[in-house]
Each structure stands twice: as structure tokens, then as C-alpha cells.
Amino acid sequence: MPERPDIDTILTSPSERTAGEGLPINPPVVRASTVAFPSLRAHRDAVRDRFDVFYYGRMGTPTTFALEDLVARLEGGGRTVAIASGLGAITTAILSVVATGDQILVTDNVYAPVRACCERFLKLLGIDVVYFDPMAGDILPLVGDRTRAVFLEAPGSLTFEVPDVPALCRQAREAGLTTLMDNTWATPYFFRPREHGVDVSIIAGTKYIVGHSDAMLGLVTVDDSRFQRLNEVANFLGNPPGPDDCALALRGLRTLGVRLRRHEESALKVATWLASRPEVRKVLYPPLPESPGHEHWRRDFDGASGLFSVVLEPAPEAAVEAFADNLRHFRIGASWGGYESLVTRPRPEKSRSATSWDASAPMLRFHIGLENPDDLIADLEDGLLRYNQTRDTA
Ligand SMILES: *Cc1c(COP(=O)(O)O)cnc(C)c1O
């Protein structure tokens, strides 16, 4: 049996469906609603095989399929369905495994829009949601007759706890539950969820996969036994990504490895510097030993991306604003995973119920982009000076 190529080699491998002599390296962008068939019979056959052939734009075009094939290879096998956004991918994945009357267990550190989806959408559909502490280690006491699934975000993209994913998956399997995981932070480059027991692997492709802050995308990968149901639910919800966005994601993927290695190197440098500062109480970044679940990260992940949070020593909000508002190289805005550095002010205390969060110490979340990290550190040093000055005069 041929050995599986290294992930850097997979990232740059040609698309099997479009590669060949006399053809461009990259699959063409195929824009389509209608696909024309030579006969009624051929059209009927295509309807039957719609999960595998180019049949109608809503089910994907050859550009979509080239992206899905490459992501499935990165995920270590199975099949991938592309959706128009990361949140759309999460909703689609959840609705492919639970129905009215069922219960789903959701990690308490889940990203706020997913919690809003649980509270204001799933619950209206009659799907019960129970939150659990990602670091508790034992979810079996929460499992009831109607529990069907467990949703993880590892690490949490605000507070960065890394749970023991293989142990949670073993418990879930024992209880007959399906496990879903949001793997946006690590991407399959640094963590392949299904190799650790996860059934449904989800990525907000908007972040590192696209990598340039210019397209929205979600990706869900499952084994063959779950693929048909997933694809069917995706089709009913009807929000496929456009072919141009799939082409942007394919282009982004080719450099995912080099970008992530650079994000990791720079983020580690900046995070370590921040951790040494007296204004900083704690840096929440899985590679740092004091970060919650560091030992799980070290055991299970191949690396770290460029996103982390910093808990500052208590100060008036004006000091936090003086720090963050005037940075030269960090823009303020949602999302992350592009080439640029970003800062936001998360409030985890507002989206927790199974665990609590001390809101007295302000938190900032940084995305470390591809700039020279020394420039970023100099910028943050000036920011902390403003933080101290504002704190002392307040
Ligand atoms: C951004 C994000 C999403 C949602 O992705 P969109 O493409 O913005 O819908 C989901 N999960 C995590 C962890 C994210 O950071």
C-alpha cells in the first residue's frame, strides 16, 4: 500500500478531476445553475447520482468538487461538503444528526454565534441543548434517553481551553452519540479530528483556508455512512458557496502550510512577550504551559495557529480602549485567519452557563498576522504604555 503523502504534499497536489496534459494547473471556475444533458435518460441518471456527478448548481460545480476533494484528503479521508459560511456549516452539520425531541450536548466555551443558534434556533425546533464544561472530562452523567450528539469547539476560540478530545469521543461512542467538532483554529493542518474519534469535522473556511479575508466558506467532513444525509440536509437548507469563493479557497489552501507555520512562529513570539509583561495576568494560548488543556494540545495537535487571548490586570475600560484603539498594525474587526493582525474585545462572561468567567479582568483577543513580529511587539509595547498612563490617571 502506498504511504500517505505528507500534508504539505497533499496541499499542493493537483486536483484529480481536472489535472492533465494540456490543461491549466488550477481547476477552472465553473459558474452554473443549469447543466445540460444529452437525453432524458442521462438527466434521470444524473438525478439518481446527484451526490457524485455535476447535476445542478445547488449541489456544487466541478470547482466546488475540486475543493471538497482536497479538503477530504487533508482530513485523512471521508467526504467533504462545502457550505456558504462557517456558521452555515455548523447548522447544517447539527441538523444532519439531530431532530425535534432530541438533545445535544454543547461545550460551554462555544463561539457566541453558535450559542445564539442553539438558543434562538435549535430550541425553537424542539431540540434540547445542554452545555458542559469542556475541562470537566466526564460528560456521561449528562447523557439522557434523548441525547444524540456532542458538539465541541477545540480549543474554544475566545478562551482557548483544549479538552481531552479522544476521551470525550470515547465516552460519546460508548453512549451511542455522534461527536461534532469545530476545528477552525487548528485546521486539518494541525489537527485531524476524525483521527481522534470525532465523527463530524467542521471548519469555518472563511478563516485560514481562504486565508485572505475575502470570502466566506464552511466545510464539513464525514465518513461515507454519514455523507448522504449530510449532503441532503445541505441541499434542503440550500446555501452552497459560489464557485468563485471555492476557487479562492483552493488558492488559499495551496499556501496554508507556509502561512500557518509563520502564524505559529510569530504568535508564539508575541504571546511569550505578552506573558512576560506585568500588565498581563494570563495569556490563553495552547502552546503556553499555563494555558488550560496545554497537555492535551501537546499530546494531540501538530501545531498552533495565530489566534490567542490575553487577560489583563484589572483596569478601567478607558485603559483597554487606549491600548486597543490606537494600535498601528492591529485592525479591529470580526473574523481572523487572514494575513493581517487583528484585535477584539471578547466578553466570555456573557456567553457561558455551565461554567463562570471572571469579568473583572479585561480580555483582548489577538490574531497574529504575517507582519514582522518585532513590529507587532513594538506596537503592543506602545499600547501597554497608553494602558498604564490611562489607568494611572483614571
Ligand atoms: C468564524 C467562526 C465560525 C463561523 O464562520 P463564518 O464563516 O464567519 O460563518 C465558526 N466557528 C469559529 C470557531 C469561528 O471562529
Coordinates of C-alpha atoms in Angstrom, one line a residue, residues 51-311:
F51 CA -24.2 13.3 -4.9
D52 CA -21.4 12.2 -7.2
V53 CA -21.9 14.0 -10.5
F54 CA -22.3 17.5 -11.8
Y55 CA -26.0 17.7 -11.9
Y56 CA -27.3 21.2 -10.9
G57 CA -25.5 24.3 -9.4
R58 CA -27.1 23.9 -6.0
M59 CA -25.3 20.6 -5.5
G60 CA -21.9 22.1 -6.5
T61 CA -19.9 22.6 -9.6
P62 CA -16.6 21.0 -10.6
T63 CA -14.9 23.9 -8.8
T64 CA -16.7 23.0 -5.6
F65 CA -15.9 19.3 -6.0
A66 CA -12.2 20.1 -6.5
L67 CA -12.2 22.0 -3.2
E68 CA -14.2 19.3 -1.4
D69 CA -11.9 16.5 -2.7
L70 CA -8.8 18.3 -1.4
V71 CA -10.2 19.1 2.0
A72 CA -11.3 15.4 2.4
R73 CA -7.7 14.3 1.6
L74 CA -6.4 16.8 4.2
E75 CA -8.9 15.5 6.8
G76 CA -7.5 12.0 6.2
G77 CA -10.3 10.6 4.2
G78 CA -14.1 10.6 4.1
R79 CA -16.1 13.1 2.1
T80 CA -16.5 16.9 2.5
V81 CA -19.4 19.1 1.8
A82 CA -18.8 22.9 1.2
I83 CA -21.3 25.4 2.6
A84 CA -21.6 29.2 2.1
S85 CA -20.3 30.1 5.6
G86 CA -18.7 28.5 8.7
L87 CA -21.9 29.1 10.7
G88 CA -23.9 27.6 7.9
A89 CA -21.6 24.5 8.0
I90 CA -22.2 24.2 11.8
T91 CA -26.0 24.5 11.5
T92 CA -26.1 22.0 8.6
A93 CA -23.9 19.5 10.4
I94 CA -26.0 19.7 13.6
L95 CA -29.3 19.4 11.7
S96 CA -27.9 16.3 9.9
V97 CA -27.6 14.5 13.2
V98 CA -30.4 15.7 15.5
A99 CA -34.2 16.3 15.1
T100 CA -37.1 17.5 17.2
G101 CA -37.2 15.8 20.5
D102 CA -33.5 15.1 20.6
Q103 CA -30.9 16.6 22.9
I104 CA -27.4 17.8 22.0
L105 CA -24.6 18.5 24.5
V106 CA -22.7 21.6 23.6
T107 CA -19.3 22.8 25.0
D108 CA -19.7 25.8 27.2
N109 CA -16.8 27.7 25.6
V110 CA -18.5 27.6 22.2
Y111 CA -18.2 30.7 19.9
A112 CA -21.1 33.1 20.6
P113 CA -23.0 32.8 17.3
V114 CA -23.2 29.0 17.8
R115 CA -24.6 29.6 21.2
A116 CA -27.2 32.0 19.7
C117 CA -28.1 29.4 17.1
C118 CA -28.7 26.9 20.0
E119 CA -30.8 29.3 22.0
R120 CA -32.8 31.0 19.3
F121 CA -33.0 28.4 16.5
L122 CA -32.4 24.8 17.7
K123 CA -34.6 25.3 20.8
L124 CA -37.4 26.7 18.7
L125 CA -37.2 23.5 16.6
G126 CA -37.7 21.5 19.8
I127 CA -34.1 20.4 20.1
D128 CA -32.9 20.5 23.7
V129 CA -29.4 21.9 24.3
V130 CA -27.3 21.2 27.4
Y131 CA -24.0 22.9 27.9
F132 CA -21.0 21.3 29.6
D133 CA -17.6 22.4 31.0
P134 CA -15.0 21.5 28.3
M135 CA -12.5 20.7 31.0
A136 CA -14.8 18.6 33.2
G137 CA -13.6 15.4 31.5
D138 CA -16.8 13.5 32.1
I139 CA -20.0 14.0 30.0
L140 CA -21.6 10.7 30.7
P141 CA -23.7 12.0 33.7
L142 CA -25.4 14.5 31.3
V143 CA -26.4 11.8 28.8
G144 CA -30.2 11.0 28.9
D145 CA -32.5 8.9 26.7
R146 CA -32.9 11.6 24.2
T147 CA -29.2 12.7 23.9
R148 CA -27.9 12.1 20.4
A149 CA -24.9 14.3 19.8
V150 CA -22.0 16.2 21.4
F151 CA -20.6 19.5 19.9
L152 CA -17.0 20.5 20.6
E153 CA -15.0 23.6 19.7
A154 CA -11.4 22.8 20.5
P155 CA -9.8 25.0 21.5
G156 CA -12.6 27.4 22.2
S157 CA -11.9 30.4 20.0
L158 CA -12.3 33.0 22.8
T159 CA -10.9 31.3 25.9
F160 CA -8.8 28.6 24.3
E161 CA -9.4 25.6 26.6
V162 CA -8.3 22.4 24.9
P163 CA -10.4 19.5 26.1
D164 CA -9.4 15.9 26.0
V165 CA -10.9 15.2 22.6
P166 CA -10.1 11.5 22.4
A167 CA -11.5 10.8 25.9
L168 CA -14.7 12.8 25.2
C169 CA -15.2 10.9 21.9
R170 CA -14.7 7.5 23.6
Q171 CA -17.4 8.5 26.1
A172 CA -19.7 9.7 23.4
R173 CA -19.2 6.5 21.4
E174 CA -19.9 4.4 24.5
A175 CA -23.2 6.3 24.9
G176 CA -24.1 6.0 21.2
L177 CA -23.7 9.7 20.5
T178 CA -22.4 11.4 17.4
T179 CA -19.5 13.8 18.0
L180 CA -19.1 17.0 16.1
M181 CA -16.1 19.3 16.3
D182 CA -15.4 22.9 15.2
N183 CA -11.7 22.7 14.1
T184 CA -11.4 26.2 12.7
W185 CA -8.5 27.2 15.0
A186 CA -6.1 24.3 14.2
T187 CA -7.4 23.4 10.7
P188 CA -6.6 19.9 9.5
Y189 CA -3.0 21.0 9.0
F190 CA -2.5 20.9 12.8
F191 CA -5.3 18.5 13.9
R192 CA -7.4 16.0 12.1
P193 CA -10.5 15.4 14.3
R194 CA -11.6 12.2 12.7
E195 CA -8.2 10.6 13.6
H196 CA -9.1 11.3 17.2
G197 CA -12.6 9.8 17.3
V198 CA -14.7 12.8 16.1
D199 CA -17.5 11.8 13.6
V200 CA -18.3 15.2 12.0
S201 CA -15.4 17.6 11.4
I202 CA -16.2 21.2 10.7
I203 CA -14.1 24.2 9.6
A204 CA -15.0 27.8 9.1
G205 CA -13.1 28.0 5.8
T206 CA -13.5 31.8 6.0
K207 CA -10.6 31.9 8.3
Y208 CA -7.3 30.1 7.5
I209 CA -8.5 28.1 4.5
V210 CA -9.4 31.2 2.4
G211 CA -6.7 33.0 4.3
H212 CA -7.0 36.4 2.8
S213 CA -10.2 37.8 4.4
D214 CA -12.0 38.0 1.1
A215 CA -14.6 35.1 1.0
M216 CA -17.0 33.2 3.3
L217 CA -16.9 29.4 3.4
G218 CA -17.7 26.4 5.6
L219 CA -16.6 22.8 5.3
V220 CA -18.0 19.6 6.8
T221 CA -16.2 16.2 6.5
V222 CA -17.8 12.9 7.5
D223 CA -17.3 9.2 6.6
D224 CA -19.3 7.6 3.7
S225 CA -22.0 6.4 6.0
R226 CA -23.0 9.9 7.0
F227 CA -22.3 11.6 3.7
Q228 CA -25.6 11.2 2.0
R229 CA -27.7 12.6 4.9
L230 CA -25.3 15.5 5.4
N231 CA -25.4 16.3 1.7
E232 CA -29.2 16.0 1.6
V233 CA -29.6 18.5 4.6
A234 CA -27.1 20.9 2.9
N235 CA -29.2 20.7 -0.2
F236 CA -32.5 21.3 1.7
L237 CA -31.0 24.3 3.5
G238 CA -29.7 25.4 0.1
N239 CA -26.7 27.6 0.7
P240 CA -23.9 26.3 -1.4
P241 CA -20.8 28.5 -1.7
G242 CA -20.3 30.2 -5.1
P243 CA -17.7 28.8 -7.4
D244 CA -15.6 32.0 -7.3
D245 CA -15.3 31.6 -3.5
C246 CA -14.4 27.9 -3.9
A247 CA -11.6 28.9 -6.2
L248 CA -10.4 31.5 -3.7
A249 CA -10.4 28.8 -1.0
L250 CA -8.5 26.4 -3.3
R251 CA -5.9 29.1 -4.0
G252 CA -5.7 29.8 -0.2
L253 CA -5.2 26.1 0.6
R254 CA -2.0 25.9 -1.5
T255 CA -0.2 28.1 0.9
L256 CA -1.9 27.0 4.1
G257 CA 1.2 25.2 5.4
V258 CA 3.6 28.1 5.0
R259 CA 1.1 30.6 6.3
L260 CA 0.3 28.6 9.4
R261 CA 3.9 27.9 10.2
R262 CA 4.6 31.6 10.1
H263 CA 1.4 32.5 12.1
E264 CA 2.6 29.9 14.7
E265 CA 6.1 31.2 14.9
S266 CA 5.1 34.9 15.2
A267 CA 2.2 34.2 17.6
L268 CA 4.4 32.2 19.9
K269 CA 6.9 35.1 20.0
V270 CA 4.3 37.8 20.6
A271 CA 2.4 35.6 23.2
T272 CA 5.5 34.8 25.1
W273 CA 6.5 38.5 25.2
L274 CA 3.0 39.5 26.4
A275 CA 3.1 36.8 29.1
S276 CA 6.3 38.4 30.5
R277 CA 4.6 41.8 30.9
P278 CA 3.3 42.9 34.4
E279 CA 0.1 44.3 32.9
V280 CA -0.8 40.8 31.7
R281 CA -2.4 38.4 34.1
K282 CA -2.6 35.5 31.7
V283 CA -2.1 34.5 28.1
L284 CA -4.6 32.0 26.8
Y285 CA -2.7 30.2 24.0
P286 CA -2.5 26.4 24.0
P287 CA 1.3 26.1 23.4
L288 CA 2.0 28.1 26.6
P289 CA 2.1 25.7 29.7
E290 CA -0.3 27.8 31.8
S291 CA -3.0 27.7 29.1
P292 CA -5.9 25.4 30.1
G293 CA -5.6 22.0 28.4
H294 CA -2.0 22.7 27.3
E295 CA -1.2 19.0 27.9
H296 CA -4.0 17.9 25.6
W297 CA -2.7 20.3 22.9
R298 CA 0.8 19.0 23.2
R299 CA -0.3 15.4 23.0
D300 CA -2.9 15.7 20.2
F301 CA -2.1 18.7 18.0
D302 CA 0.8 19.2 15.5
G303 CA 1.0 22.9 16.0
A304 CA -0.8 26.2 16.9
S305 CA -2.3 28.9 14.7
G306 CA -2.1 32.6 15.3
L307 CA -5.1 33.3 17.5
F308 CA -4.9 33.8 21.3
S309 CA -6.4 35.9 24.1
V310 CA -4.8 37.9 26.8
V311 CA -6.3 38.6 30.3

